[in-house]
Every structure is written in C-alpha cells, then in structure tokens.
C-alpha cells in the first residue's frame, strides 16, 4: 500500500489559498488564552479542509495535509522571494513557483 496521496490540484490549492486569505488573522494571530487560540485555529483549519474537499477532486484531504500544503507553499514563496532579492551567480535560470505571488500577498 502506498502512503503517498495524489498531488494537490490547482482548484484545491486555490481553495486553500482563498481560505487562508480569509482567515489569516485567526491562523497566525494570538488570543486571550492558549486553549481558545488552539480551538479557534483548529476550527478554521477544519473549515478550510471542508472547503478544499468540497471541490470534489476525488481525493479527500485531512487537516494535517492541508496544513502541510500551506507550510510548503509558504516556504517556497519565501525562498523565491529571497532568491529574487539575492540572485545566485552563474547562468542557472530562476524559476519562480506558481503560487509565489499569491502567497506573498497573503503573508505580506
């Protein structure tokens, strides 16, 4: 049995980005108590997961998969941003990620 799941489709990724954009303050913000913070953040991630799964690509995503995809998108965007500011020497072409601009717009 293969433990790898299918790659995220463009529609799933767009739904994830839209959900994160709408709830970014809740995802990264802090609240009064740690209990409330974790509960609210988990509720938001569950909502985003439901929206991604509603796309109907056939692959059911877990909340952990959604969080990991966001983490990977964010890491790629910040890496691309850093490389754009300080380009490497040589003739290696710079290839920007597909969602770099959107992610950078969300995280500021």
Coordinates of N, CA and C in Angstrom, one line a residue, residues 40-92:
X40 N -9.8 27.9 18.2 CA -10.2 28.7 17.1 C -9.4 28.4 15.8
X41 N -8.1 28.2 16.0 CA -7.2 27.8 14.9 C -7.6 26.5 14.3
X42 N -7.8 25.5 15.1 CA -8.2 24.2 14.6 C -9.6 24.3 13.9
X43 N -10.5 25.1 14.5 CA -11.8 25.2 13.8 C -11.7 25.8 12.4
X44 N -10.8 26.8 12.3 CA -10.5 27.4 11.0 C -9.9 26.5 10.0
X45 N -8.9 25.7 10.5 CA -8.3 24.7 9.6 C -9.3 23.6 9.2
X46 N -10.2 23.2 10.1 CA -11.2 22.3 9.7 C -12.2 22.9 8.6
X47 N -12.5 24.1 8.8 CA -13.3 24.8 7.8 C -12.6 24.9 6.4
X48 N -11.4 25.2 6.4 CA -10.6 25.3 5.2 C -10.5 23.9 4.6
X49 N -10.3 22.9 5.4 CA -10.3 21.5 4.9 C -11.6 21.1 4.2
X50 N -12.7 21.5 4.8 CA -14.0 21.2 4.3 C -14.2 21.9 2.9
X51 N -13.7 23.1 2.8 CA -13.9 23.8 1.6 C -13.0 23.2 0.5
X52 N -11.8 22.8 0.8 CA -10.9 22.1 -0.2 C -11.6 20.8 -0.6
X53 N -12.1 20.0 0.3 CA -12.7 18.8 0.0 C -14.0 18.9 -0.8
X54 N -14.6 20.1 -0.6 CA -15.9 20.4 -1.4 C -15.6 20.6 -2.9
X55 N -14.4 20.8 -3.3 CA -14.0 21.0 -4.7 C -14.4 19.7 -5.4
X56 N -14.2 18.6 -4.8 CA -14.6 17.3 -5.4 C -13.6 16.7 -6.4
X57 N -12.4 16.8 -6.1 CA -11.4 16.2 -7.0 C -11.2 14.7 -6.8
X58 N -12.0 14.2 -5.9 CA -12.0 12.7 -5.7 C -11.0 12.3 -4.5
X59 N -10.1 13.2 -4.2 CA -9.2 12.9 -3.1 C -9.6 13.6 -1.9
X60 N -9.9 12.9 -0.8 CA -10.2 13.5 0.5 C -9.0 13.9 1.2
X61 N -8.9 15.2 1.6 CA -7.7 15.7 2.3 C -8.0 15.8 3.8
X62 N -6.9 15.5 4.6 CA -7.0 15.7 6.0 C -6.6 17.1 6.4
X63 N -6.9 17.5 7.6 CA -6.5 18.8 8.1 C -5.0 18.9 8.1
X64 N -4.3 17.8 8.5 CA -2.8 17.8 8.5 C -2.2 17.9 7.1
X65 N -2.9 17.3 6.1 CA -2.4 17.5 4.7 C -2.6 18.9 4.3
X66 N -3.7 19.6 4.7 CA -3.9 21.0 4.3 C -2.9 21.9 4.9
X67 N -2.6 21.6 6.2 CA -1.6 22.5 6.9 C -0.3 22.3 6.3
X68 N 0.1 21.1 6.0 CA 1.4 20.8 5.4 C 1.5 21.5 4.0
X69 N 0.5 21.4 3.2 CA 0.5 22.1 1.9 C 0.7 23.6 2.1
X70 N 0.0 24.2 3.0 CA 0.2 25.6 3.3 C 1.6 25.9 3.7
X71 N 2.1 25.1 4.6 CA 3.5 25.3 5.1 C 4.5 25.2 3.9
X72 N 4.3 24.2 3.0 CA 5.1 24.1 1.8 C 5.0 25.3 0.8
X73 N 3.8 25.7 0.6 CA 3.6 26.9 -0.2 C 4.3 28.1 0.3
X74 N 4.1 28.3 1.6 CA 4.7 29.5 2.3 C 6.2 29.4 2.2
X75 N 6.8 28.2 2.4 CA 8.3 28.0 2.4 C 8.8 28.3 1.0
X76 N 8.1 27.8 0.0 CA 8.5 28.0 -1.4 C 8.5 29.5 -1.8
X77 N 7.4 30.2 -1.3 CA 7.3 31.6 -1.6 C 8.4 32.4 -1.0
X78 N 8.7 32.2 0.3 CA 9.7 32.9 1.0 C 11.1 32.6 0.4
X79 N 11.3 31.4 -0.1 CA 12.6 31.0 -0.7 C 12.7 31.8 -2.0
X80 N 11.6 31.8 -2.8 CA 11.6 32.5 -4.1 C 11.9 34.0 -3.9
X81 N 11.2 34.6 -2.9 CA 11.4 36.0 -2.6 C 12.9 36.3 -2.2
X82 N 13.5 35.4 -1.4 CA 14.9 35.6 -1.0 C 15.8 35.5 -2.2
X83 N 15.5 34.5 -3.1 CA 16.4 34.3 -4.3 C 16.2 35.5 -5.2
X84 N 15.0 36.1 -5.3 CA 14.8 37.2 -6.2 C 15.6 38.4 -5.7
X85 N 15.7 38.6 -4.4 CA 16.4 39.7 -3.8 C 17.9 39.5 -4.0
X86 N 18.4 38.3 -3.8 CA 19.8 38.0 -3.9 C 20.1 36.9 -4.9
X87 N 20.1 37.2 -6.2 CA 20.2 36.1 -7.2 C 21.6 35.4 -7.1
X88 N 21.5 34.2 -7.5 CA 22.8 33.4 -7.5 C 23.6 33.7 -8.7
X89 N 24.9 33.6 -8.6 CA 25.7 33.8 -9.8 C 25.7 32.6 -10.7
X90 N 26.1 32.8 -11.9 CA 26.0 31.7 -12.9 C 24.9 31.9 -13.9
X91 N 24.7 30.9 -14.7 CA 23.7 31.0 -15.8 C 22.5 30.2 -15.5
X92 N 22.3 29.8 -14.3 CA 21.1 29.0 -13.9 C 19.9 29.9 -13.9

